[in-house]
Coordinates of C-alpha atoms in Angstrom, one line a residue:
X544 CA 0.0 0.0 0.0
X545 CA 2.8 2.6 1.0
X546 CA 4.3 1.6 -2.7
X547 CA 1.5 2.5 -4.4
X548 CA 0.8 5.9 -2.5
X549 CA 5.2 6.4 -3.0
X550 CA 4.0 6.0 -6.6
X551 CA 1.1 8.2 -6.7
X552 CA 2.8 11.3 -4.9
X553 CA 5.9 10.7 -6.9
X554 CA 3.6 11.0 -10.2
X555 CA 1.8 14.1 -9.0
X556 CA 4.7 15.7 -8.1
X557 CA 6.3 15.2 -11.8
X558 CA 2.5 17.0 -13.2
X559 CA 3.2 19.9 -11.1
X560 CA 6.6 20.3 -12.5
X561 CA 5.4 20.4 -16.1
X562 CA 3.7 23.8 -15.9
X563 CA 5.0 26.9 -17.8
X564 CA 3.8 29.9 -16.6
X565 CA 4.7 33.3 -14.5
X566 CA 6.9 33.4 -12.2
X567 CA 7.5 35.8 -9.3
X568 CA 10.5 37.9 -10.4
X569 CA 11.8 38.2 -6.7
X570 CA 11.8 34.5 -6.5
X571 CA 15.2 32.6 -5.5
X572 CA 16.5 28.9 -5.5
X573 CA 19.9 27.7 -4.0
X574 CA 21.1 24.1 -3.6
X575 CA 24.6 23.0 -2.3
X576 CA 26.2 19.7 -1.3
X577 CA 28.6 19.1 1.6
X578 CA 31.0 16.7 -1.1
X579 CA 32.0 15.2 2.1
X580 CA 28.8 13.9 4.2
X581 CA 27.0 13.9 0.9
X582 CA 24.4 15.9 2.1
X583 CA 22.1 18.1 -0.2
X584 CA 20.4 21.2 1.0
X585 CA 17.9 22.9 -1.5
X586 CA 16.7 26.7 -0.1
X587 CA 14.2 29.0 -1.3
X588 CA 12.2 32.1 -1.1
X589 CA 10.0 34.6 -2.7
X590 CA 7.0 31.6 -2.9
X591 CA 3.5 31.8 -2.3
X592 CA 3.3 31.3 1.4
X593 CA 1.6 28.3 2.5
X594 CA 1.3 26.8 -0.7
X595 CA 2.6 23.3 -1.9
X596 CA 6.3 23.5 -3.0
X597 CA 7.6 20.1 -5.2
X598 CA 11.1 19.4 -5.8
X599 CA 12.9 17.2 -8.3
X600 CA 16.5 16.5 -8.6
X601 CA 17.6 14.6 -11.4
X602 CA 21.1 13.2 -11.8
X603 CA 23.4 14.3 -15.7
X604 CA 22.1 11.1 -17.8
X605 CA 17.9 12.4 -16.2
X606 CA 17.7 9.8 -13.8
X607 CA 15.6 10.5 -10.7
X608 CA 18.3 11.6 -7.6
X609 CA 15.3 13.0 -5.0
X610 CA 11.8 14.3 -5.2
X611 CA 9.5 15.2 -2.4
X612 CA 6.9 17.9 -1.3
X613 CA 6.7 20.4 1.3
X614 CA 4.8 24.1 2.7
X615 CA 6.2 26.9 2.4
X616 CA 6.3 29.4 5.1
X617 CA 4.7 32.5 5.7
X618 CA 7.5 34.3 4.5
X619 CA 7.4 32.4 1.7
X620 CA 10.6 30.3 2.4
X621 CA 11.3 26.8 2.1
X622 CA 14.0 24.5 2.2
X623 CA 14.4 20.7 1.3
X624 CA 17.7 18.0 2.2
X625 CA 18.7 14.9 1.8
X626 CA 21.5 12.5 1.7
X627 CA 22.5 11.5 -2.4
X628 CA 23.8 8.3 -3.3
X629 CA 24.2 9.4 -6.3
X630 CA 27.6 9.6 -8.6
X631 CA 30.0 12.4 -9.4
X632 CA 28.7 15.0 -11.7
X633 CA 26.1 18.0 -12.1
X634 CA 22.8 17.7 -10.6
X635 CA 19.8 19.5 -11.9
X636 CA 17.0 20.8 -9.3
X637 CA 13.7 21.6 -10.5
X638 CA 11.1 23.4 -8.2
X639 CA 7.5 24.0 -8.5
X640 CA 3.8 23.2 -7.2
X641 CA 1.1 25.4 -6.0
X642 CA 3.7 27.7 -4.6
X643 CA 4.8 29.2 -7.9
X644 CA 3.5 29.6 -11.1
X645 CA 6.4 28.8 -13.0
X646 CA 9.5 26.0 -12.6
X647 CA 12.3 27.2 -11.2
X648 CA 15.9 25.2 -12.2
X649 CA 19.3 25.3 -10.7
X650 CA 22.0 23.2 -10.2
X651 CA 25.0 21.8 -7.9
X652 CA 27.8 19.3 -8.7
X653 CA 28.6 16.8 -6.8
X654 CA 32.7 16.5 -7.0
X655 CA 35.3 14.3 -5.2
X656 CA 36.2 15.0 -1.4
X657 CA 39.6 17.0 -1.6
X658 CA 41.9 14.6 0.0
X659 CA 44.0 16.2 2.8
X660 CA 47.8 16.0 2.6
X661 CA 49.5 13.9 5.5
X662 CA 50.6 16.3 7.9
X663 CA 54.4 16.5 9.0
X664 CA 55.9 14.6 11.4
X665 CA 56.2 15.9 14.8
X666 CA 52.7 15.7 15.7
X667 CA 50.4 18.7 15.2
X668 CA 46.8 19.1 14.6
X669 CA 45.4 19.0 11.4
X670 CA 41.8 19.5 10.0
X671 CA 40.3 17.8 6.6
X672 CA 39.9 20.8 3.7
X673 CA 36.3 20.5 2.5
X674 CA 35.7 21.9 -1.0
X675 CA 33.8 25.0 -0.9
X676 CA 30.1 25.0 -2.3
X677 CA 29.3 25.9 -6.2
X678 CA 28.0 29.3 -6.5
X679 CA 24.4 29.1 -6.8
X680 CA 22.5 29.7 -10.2
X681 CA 19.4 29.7 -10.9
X682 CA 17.8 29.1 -14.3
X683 CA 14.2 30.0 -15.3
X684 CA 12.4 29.2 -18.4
X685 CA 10.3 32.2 -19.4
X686 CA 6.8 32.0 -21.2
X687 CA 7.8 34.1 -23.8
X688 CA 10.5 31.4 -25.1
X689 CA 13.5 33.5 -23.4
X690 CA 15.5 31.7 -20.4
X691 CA 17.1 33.8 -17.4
X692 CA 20.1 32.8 -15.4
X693 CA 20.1 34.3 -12.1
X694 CA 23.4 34.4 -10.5
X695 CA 25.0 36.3 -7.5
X696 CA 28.3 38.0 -8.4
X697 CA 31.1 38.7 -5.4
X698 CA 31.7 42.3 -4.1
X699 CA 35.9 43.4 -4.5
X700 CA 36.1 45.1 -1.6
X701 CA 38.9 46.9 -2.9
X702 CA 37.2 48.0 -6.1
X703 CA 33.7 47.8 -4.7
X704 CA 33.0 46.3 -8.5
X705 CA 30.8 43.1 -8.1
X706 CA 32.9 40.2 -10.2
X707 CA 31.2 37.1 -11.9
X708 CA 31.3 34.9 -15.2
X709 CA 28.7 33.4 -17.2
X710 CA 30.2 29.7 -17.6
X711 CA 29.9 28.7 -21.1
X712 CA 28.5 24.9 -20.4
X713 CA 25.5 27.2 -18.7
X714 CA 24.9 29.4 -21.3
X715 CA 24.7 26.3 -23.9
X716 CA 22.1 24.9 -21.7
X717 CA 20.1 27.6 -21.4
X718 CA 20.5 27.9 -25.1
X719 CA 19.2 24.4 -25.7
X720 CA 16.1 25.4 -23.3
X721 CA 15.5 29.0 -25.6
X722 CA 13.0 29.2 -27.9
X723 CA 13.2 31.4 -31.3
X724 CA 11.2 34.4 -31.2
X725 CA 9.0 35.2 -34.3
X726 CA 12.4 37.4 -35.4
X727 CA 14.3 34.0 -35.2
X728 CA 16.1 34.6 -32.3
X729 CA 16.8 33.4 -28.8
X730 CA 17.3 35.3 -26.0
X731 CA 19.3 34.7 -22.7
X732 CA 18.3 37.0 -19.8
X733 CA 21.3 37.1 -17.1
X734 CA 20.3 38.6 -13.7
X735 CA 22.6 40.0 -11.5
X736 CA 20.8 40.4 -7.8
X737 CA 22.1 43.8 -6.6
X738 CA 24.6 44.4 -3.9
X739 CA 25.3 47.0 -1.0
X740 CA 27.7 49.3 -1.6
X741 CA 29.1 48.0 -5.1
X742 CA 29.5 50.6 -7.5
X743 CA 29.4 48.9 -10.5
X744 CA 29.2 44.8 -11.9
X745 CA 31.6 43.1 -13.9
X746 CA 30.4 40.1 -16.3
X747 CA 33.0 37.9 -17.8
X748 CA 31.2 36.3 -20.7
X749 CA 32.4 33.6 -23.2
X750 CA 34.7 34.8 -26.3
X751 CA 32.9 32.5 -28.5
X752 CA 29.6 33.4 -27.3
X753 CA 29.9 37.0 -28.2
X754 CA 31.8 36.5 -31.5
X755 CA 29.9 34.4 -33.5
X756 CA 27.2 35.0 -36.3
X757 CA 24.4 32.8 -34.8
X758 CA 20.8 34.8 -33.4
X759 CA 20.7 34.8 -30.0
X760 CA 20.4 38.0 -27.7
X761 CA 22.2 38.5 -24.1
X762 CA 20.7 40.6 -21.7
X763 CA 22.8 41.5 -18.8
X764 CA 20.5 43.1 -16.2
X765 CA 22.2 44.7 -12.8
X766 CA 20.7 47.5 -11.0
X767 CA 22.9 49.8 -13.0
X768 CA 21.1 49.4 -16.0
X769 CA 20.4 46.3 -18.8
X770 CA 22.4 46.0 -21.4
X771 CA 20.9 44.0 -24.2
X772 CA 23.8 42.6 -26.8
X773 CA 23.8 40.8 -29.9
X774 CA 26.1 37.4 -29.7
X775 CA 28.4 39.6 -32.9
X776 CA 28.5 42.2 -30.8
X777 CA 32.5 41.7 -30.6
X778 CA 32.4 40.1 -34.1
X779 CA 34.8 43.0 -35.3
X780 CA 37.2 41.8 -33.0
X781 CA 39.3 39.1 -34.3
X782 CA 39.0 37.4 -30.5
X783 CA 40.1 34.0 -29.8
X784 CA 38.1 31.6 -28.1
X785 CA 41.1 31.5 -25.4
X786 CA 40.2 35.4 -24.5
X787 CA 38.7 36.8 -21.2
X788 CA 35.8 39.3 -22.4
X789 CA 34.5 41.1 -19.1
X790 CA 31.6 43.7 -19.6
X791 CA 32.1 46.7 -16.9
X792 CA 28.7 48.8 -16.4
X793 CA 29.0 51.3 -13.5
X794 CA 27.2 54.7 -12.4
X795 CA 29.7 57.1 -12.2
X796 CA 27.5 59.5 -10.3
X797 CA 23.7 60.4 -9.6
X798 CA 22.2 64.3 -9.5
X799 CA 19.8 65.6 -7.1
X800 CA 17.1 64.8 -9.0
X801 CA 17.9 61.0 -9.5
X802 CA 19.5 61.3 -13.2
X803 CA 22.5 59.1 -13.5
X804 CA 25.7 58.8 -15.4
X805 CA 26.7 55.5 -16.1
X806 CA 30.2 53.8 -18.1
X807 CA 30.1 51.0 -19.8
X808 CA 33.3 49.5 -21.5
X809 CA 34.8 46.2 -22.5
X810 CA 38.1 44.3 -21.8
X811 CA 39.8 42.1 -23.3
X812 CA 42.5 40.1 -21.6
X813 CA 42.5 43.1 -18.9
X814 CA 42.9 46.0 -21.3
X815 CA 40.3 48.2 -22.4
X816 CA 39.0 48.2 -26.0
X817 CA 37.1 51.1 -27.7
X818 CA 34.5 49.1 -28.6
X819 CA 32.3 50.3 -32.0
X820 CA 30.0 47.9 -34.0
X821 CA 27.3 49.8 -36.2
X822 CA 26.0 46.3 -37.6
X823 CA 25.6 45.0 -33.5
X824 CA 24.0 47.9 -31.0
X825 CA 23.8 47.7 -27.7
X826 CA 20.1 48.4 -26.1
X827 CA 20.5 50.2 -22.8
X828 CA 17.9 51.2 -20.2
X829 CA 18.8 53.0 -17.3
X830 CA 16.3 53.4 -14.4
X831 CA 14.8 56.6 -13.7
X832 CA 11.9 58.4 -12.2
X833 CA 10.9 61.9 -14.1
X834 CA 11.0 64.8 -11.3
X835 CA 7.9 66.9 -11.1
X836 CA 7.2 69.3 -13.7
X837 CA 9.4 66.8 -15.8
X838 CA 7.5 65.9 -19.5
X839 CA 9.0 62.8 -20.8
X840 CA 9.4 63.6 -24.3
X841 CA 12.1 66.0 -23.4
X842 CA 14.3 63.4 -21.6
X843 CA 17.5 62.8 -23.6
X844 CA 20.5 60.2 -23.4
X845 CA 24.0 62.2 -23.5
X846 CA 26.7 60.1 -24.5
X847 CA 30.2 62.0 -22.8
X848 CA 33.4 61.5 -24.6
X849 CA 37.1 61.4 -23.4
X850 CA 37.6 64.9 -24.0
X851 CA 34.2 65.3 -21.7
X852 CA 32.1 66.3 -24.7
X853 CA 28.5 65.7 -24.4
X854 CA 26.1 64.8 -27.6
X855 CA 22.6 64.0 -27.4
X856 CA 21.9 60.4 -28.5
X857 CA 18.7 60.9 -31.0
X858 CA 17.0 57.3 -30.3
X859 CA 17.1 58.1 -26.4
X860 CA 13.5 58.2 -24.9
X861 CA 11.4 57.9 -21.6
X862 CA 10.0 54.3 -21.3
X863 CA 6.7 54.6 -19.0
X864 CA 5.9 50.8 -18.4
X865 CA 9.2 49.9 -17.4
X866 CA 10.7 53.4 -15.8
X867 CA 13.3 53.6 -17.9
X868 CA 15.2 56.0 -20.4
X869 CA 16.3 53.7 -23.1
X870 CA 18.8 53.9 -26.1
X871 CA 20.4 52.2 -28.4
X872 CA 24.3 52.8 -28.9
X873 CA 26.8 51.3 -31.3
X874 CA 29.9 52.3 -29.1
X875 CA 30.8 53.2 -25.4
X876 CA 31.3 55.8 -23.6
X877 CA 30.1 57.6 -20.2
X878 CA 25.5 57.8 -21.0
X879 CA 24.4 60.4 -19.0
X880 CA 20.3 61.0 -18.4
X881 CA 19.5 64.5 -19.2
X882 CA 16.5 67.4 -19.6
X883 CA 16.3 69.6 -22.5
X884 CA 13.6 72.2 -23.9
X885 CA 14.4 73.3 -27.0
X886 CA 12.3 76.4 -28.4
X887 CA 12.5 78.8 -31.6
X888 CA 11.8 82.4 -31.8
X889 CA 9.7 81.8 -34.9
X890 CA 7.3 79.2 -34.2
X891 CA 4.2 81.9 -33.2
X892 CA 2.6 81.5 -36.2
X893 CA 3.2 77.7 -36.6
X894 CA 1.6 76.3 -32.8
X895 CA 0.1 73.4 -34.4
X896 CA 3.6 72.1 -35.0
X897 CA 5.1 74.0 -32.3
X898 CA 5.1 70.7 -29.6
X899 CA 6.6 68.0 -33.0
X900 CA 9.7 71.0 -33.2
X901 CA 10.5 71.4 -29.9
X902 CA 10.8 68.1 -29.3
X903 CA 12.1 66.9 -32.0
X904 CA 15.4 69.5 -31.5
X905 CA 15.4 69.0 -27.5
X906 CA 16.5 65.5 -28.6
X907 CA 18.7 66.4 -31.8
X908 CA 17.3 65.1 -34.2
X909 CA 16.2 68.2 -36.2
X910 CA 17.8 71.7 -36.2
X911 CA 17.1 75.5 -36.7
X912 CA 18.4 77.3 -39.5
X913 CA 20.1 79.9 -37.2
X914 CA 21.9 80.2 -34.1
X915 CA 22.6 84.1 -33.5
X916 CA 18.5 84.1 -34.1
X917 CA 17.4 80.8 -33.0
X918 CA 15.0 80.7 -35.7
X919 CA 13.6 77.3 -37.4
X920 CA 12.0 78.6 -40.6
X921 CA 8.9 76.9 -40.4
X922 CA 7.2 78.0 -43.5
X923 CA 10.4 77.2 -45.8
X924 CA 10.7 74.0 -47.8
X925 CA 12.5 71.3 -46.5
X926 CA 15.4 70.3 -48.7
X927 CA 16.9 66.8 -49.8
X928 CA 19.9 67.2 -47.3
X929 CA 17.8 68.1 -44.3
X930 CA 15.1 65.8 -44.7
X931 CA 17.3 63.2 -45.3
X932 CA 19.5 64.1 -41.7
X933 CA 15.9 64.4 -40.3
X934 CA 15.0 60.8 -41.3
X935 CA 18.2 59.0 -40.4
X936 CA 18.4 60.7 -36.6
X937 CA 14.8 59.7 -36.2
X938 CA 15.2 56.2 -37.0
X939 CA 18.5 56.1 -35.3
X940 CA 20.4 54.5 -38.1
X941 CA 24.1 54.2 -38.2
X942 CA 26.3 52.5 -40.2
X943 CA 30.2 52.6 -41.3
X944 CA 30.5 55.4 -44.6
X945 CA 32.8 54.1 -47.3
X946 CA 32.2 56.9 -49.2
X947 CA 30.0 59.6 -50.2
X948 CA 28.1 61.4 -53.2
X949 CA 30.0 63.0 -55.2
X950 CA 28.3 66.6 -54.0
X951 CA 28.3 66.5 -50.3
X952 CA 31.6 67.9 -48.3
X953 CA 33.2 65.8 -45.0
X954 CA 32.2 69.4 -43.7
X955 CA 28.8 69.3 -44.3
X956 CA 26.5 69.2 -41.3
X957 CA 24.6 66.6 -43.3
X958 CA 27.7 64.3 -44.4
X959 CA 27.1 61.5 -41.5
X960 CA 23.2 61.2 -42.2
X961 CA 23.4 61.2 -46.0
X962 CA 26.5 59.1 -45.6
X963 CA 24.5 56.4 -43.7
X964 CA 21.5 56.5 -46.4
X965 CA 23.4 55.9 -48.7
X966 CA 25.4 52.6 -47.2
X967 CA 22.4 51.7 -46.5
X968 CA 20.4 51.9 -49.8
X969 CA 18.1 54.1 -48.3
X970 CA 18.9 56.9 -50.9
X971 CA 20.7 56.5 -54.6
X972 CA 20.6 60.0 -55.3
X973 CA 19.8 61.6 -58.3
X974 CA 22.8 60.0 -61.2
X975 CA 26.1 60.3 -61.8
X976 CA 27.2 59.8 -58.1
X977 CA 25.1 63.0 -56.9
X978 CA 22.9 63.9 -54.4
X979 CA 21.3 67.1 -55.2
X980 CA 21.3 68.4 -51.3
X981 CA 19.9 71.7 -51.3
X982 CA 17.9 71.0 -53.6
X983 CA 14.0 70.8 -52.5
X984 CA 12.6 67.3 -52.1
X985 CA 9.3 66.4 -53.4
X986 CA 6.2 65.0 -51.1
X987 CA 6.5 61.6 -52.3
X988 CA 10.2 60.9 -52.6
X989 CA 10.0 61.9 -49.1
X990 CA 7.5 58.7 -48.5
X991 CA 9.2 56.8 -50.7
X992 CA 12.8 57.1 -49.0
X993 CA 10.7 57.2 -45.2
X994 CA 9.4 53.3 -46.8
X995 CA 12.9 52.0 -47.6
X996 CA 14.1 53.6 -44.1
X997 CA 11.9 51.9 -42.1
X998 CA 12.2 48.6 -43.9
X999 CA 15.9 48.7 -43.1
X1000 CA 15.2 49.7 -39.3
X1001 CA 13.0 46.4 -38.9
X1002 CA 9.9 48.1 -38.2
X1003 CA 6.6 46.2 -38.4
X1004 CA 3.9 47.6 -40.4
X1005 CA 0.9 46.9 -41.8
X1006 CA 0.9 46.5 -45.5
X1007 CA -0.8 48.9 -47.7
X1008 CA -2.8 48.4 -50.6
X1009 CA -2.5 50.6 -53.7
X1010 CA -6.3 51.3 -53.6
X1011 CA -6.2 53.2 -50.6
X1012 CA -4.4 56.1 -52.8
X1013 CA -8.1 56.2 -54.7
X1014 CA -9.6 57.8 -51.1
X1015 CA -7.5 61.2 -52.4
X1016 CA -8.8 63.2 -54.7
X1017 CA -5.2 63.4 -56.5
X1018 CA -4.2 59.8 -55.5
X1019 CA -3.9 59.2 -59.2
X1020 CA -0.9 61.6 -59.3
X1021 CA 1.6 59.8 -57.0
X1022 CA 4.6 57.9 -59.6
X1023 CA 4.4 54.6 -59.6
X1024 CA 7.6 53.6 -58.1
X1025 CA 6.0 55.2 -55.1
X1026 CA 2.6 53.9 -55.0
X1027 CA 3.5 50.9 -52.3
X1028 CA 5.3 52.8 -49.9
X1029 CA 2.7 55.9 -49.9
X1030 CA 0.1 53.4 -49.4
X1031 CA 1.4 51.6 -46.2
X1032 CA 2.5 55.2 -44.9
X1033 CA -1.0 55.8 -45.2
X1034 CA -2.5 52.6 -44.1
X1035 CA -0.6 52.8 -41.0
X1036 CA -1.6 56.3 -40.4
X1037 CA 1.7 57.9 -40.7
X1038 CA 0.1 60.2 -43.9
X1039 CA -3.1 61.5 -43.2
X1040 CA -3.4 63.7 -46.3
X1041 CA -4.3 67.8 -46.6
X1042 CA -7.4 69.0 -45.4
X1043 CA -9.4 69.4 -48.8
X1044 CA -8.7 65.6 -48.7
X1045 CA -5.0 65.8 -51.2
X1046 CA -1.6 64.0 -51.1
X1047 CA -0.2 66.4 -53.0
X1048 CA 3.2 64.3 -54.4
X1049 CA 4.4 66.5 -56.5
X1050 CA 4.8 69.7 -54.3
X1051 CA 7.0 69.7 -51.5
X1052 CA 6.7 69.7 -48.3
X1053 CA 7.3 72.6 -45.3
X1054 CA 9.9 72.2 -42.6
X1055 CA 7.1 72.4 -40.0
X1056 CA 5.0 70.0 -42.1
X1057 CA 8.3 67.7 -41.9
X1058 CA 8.6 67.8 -38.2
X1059 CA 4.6 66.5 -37.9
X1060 CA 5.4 63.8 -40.0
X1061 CA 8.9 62.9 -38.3
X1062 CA 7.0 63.3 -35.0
X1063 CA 4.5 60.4 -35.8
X1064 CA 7.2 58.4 -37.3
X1065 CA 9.5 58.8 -34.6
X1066 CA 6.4 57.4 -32.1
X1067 CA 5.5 54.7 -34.3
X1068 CA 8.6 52.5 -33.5

């Protein structure tokens, strides 16, 4: 009878291990093993409280080590041990039941007893070395197909900078447990706990890992910030699979009101690299709370140079689910959070655009036409040079320039962003390796190049059919090389047409009309 109720428990415990859902983020799991008494101790916390908690410990080839049940506590602890007479090798502990809503996985390894050397002759006391526990990590298999590795780093108390790896065999397994996103990617969420009184976290990753072509995603988040990395991030490199990578994140210092400066920088073999990969950006979000009287839209990203040069990162913006100002970067420096209100002295008679301006400059991505006036020119036409700067800053492109059209000067304030559209495709110009910048730029070859732009940034959109072009009264007007892009503008509600219900390809198109449009492209992504 006892069998058959061993066999029954032992079979409900395995169902309530094979859910997949939520689980509590401030959850934790440790297990060690004394290598010498063969004792195993499993401790928890962050679980519902008095619920059932199941645990499973299976040995490397899957076998079945331990499994049992228990409460947990008010505080939502728990705790499980037993004695193993299992074999050498890693030991994978699963953890679920009533008491979370998702399976929580670590691991310990069972290893050798060190043997102690014979003491010396003459007598002396002399006590048995045990080997120290494996520091605890903690995988969790998320429901959107992305895993987490939760491990705790160690505090240098002379550096005050929190030190840990990501060991490669763990990062393959949590790879094997990933599942591809709809992009065809996988992504690997390591969590850093937070420490009192470090200033900053060090992550030594694998060489390999962060030098190879494949699609995966590493997310490194600390209470510094997250730092979201493709695995080519260090593709330019030329590493070695021998090299020690370390990511270094820090805050270098924190205003009155809460904004932060943080440094992030790589190492190689101890030396720091000035790291720049325009095919691999970095996603950072750095926490923050906007100060009353604070609007969002004009929070910035600063990056600071050696020479302590600030420029305003155009794809920085206030994140208001998460509480974060996030960016994307494709090299390192210092990121400082920042407020700026840009205004014109011009802009009285243009109100209705006046909001899409001034943010739009407080952030960099479009400029006035004078400084000794601080004017914007509203009512002028936007040329090909200028819209084309506007575009690229908008969508935060980047990439490396080989060369340039023919027409535009390494002195031009436009020579980066036409630079770009053109590695990019984005822009052919007009023949014979020209560009045509000052020239003005029509209503639809301003669609046409905003449709190739965003195609190239990876935003999703909505596809367009030509027929929504018959709803204008001139719809028959727009070229026909521009006809698809126009219409999934329009279909997304990007172009909303002139008010006596007009496209109007063929004319051009106002600075102030410009910014509107930029605006809603800009908070479309």
């Amino acid at each position: 009878m006892k069998k058959v109720k061993s066999i029954i428990m032992i079979t409900s415990l395995l169902v309530a291990l094979s859910s997949n859902n939520v689980f509590a983020l401030d959850s934790q799991v440790n297990a060690f093993i004394n290598n010498e008494t063969k004792m195993v101790n499993i401790e928890g916390k962050g679980a519902i409280p008095n619920k059932a908690i199941t645990v499973k410990v299976e040995r490397s080839d899957g076998s079945l080590d331990f499994i049992d049940q228990t409460t947990s506590r008010s505080n939502g602890d728990f705790s499980f041990e037993y004695i193993t007479d299992g074999p050498y090798g890693e030991y994978t502990v699963k953890i679920g039941g009533n008491g979370f809503n998702s399976i929580r996985t670590t691991v310990f390894h069972y290893s050798e007893p060190t043997i102690p050397e014979t003491p010396p002759s003459g007598g002396g006391n002399s006590q048995t070395p045990t080997t120290p526990p494996t520091p605890p990590v903690t995988v969790v298999e998320n429901n959107d197909g992305s895993v987490s590795i939760i491990k705790e780093g160690k505090l240098n108390q002379a550096t005050k900078v929190v030190e840990l790896a990501l060991d490669k065999d763990v990062l393959n397994n949590a790879l094997e447990k990933a599942n591809f996103s709809e992009k065809g990617s996988k992504t690997i969420v390591i969590e850093v706990p937070a420490v009192k009184g470090a200033k900053g976290y060090a992550k030594k990753l694998p060489a390999a890992a962060m030098n190879s072509e494949g699609l995966f995603r590493l997310s490194l988040v600390t209470e510094v910030g997250t730092f979201e990395l493709e695995n080519s991030t260090l593709a330019n490199q030329n590493l070695k699979d021998t090299d020690e990578v370390v990511l270094n994140v820090s805050t270098v210092s924190v205003d009155n009101e809460g904004k932060k400066t943080v440094e992030a920088y790589f190492t190689v073999n101890n030396s720091k690299i000035k790291w720049k990969n325009t095919k691999a950006p970095i996603k950072i979000s750095i926490p923050y709370t906007p100060s009353a009287g604070e609007n969002p839209e004009h929070l910035v990203i600063k990056y600071i140079d050696e020479e302590g040069n600030a420029t305003t990162i155009s794809n920085g913006r206030y994140n208001v689910v998460e509480g974060t100002m996030d960016f994307t970067t494709s090299h390192f420096s210092k990121f400082a959070i920042a407020y700026v209100h840009e205004t014109f002295s011009d802009l009285i008679n243009h109100v209705w655009a006046q909001r899409e301006i001034e943010v739009l400059a407080s952030k960099g991505i479009i400029r006035g036409t004078s400084t000794v006036n601080n004017t914007f020119t509203p009512a002028a036409n936007i040329t090909r040079a200028d819209f084309t700067r506007l575009l690229v800053n908008t969508l935060g492109l980047t990439a490396d320039i080989a060369d340039n059209f023919d027409d535009i000067d390494v002195n031009d304030y436009f020579y980066y962003e036409v630079g770009i559209a053109k590695a990019l495709g984005i822009s052919n110009g007009v023949g014979d390796n020209k560009f045509n910048p000052k020239a003005e730029i029509t209503r639809e070859e301003m669609m046409t190049l905003t449709g190739r732009a965003m195609t190239i940034a990876g935003i999703e959109v909505k596809s367009g059919n030509v027929s929504i072009l018959n709803s204008f009264i001139d719809g028959d007007n727009v070229a026909t090389y521009a006809q698809e892009p126009i219409s999934t503008l329009v279909a997304n509600g990007l172009i909303q047409g002139n008010a006596n219900n007009t496209i109007n390809p063929k004319g051009n198109a106002t600075r102030a009309e410009t910014a509107t449009f930029m605006y809603r492209l800009y908070n479309f992504q």
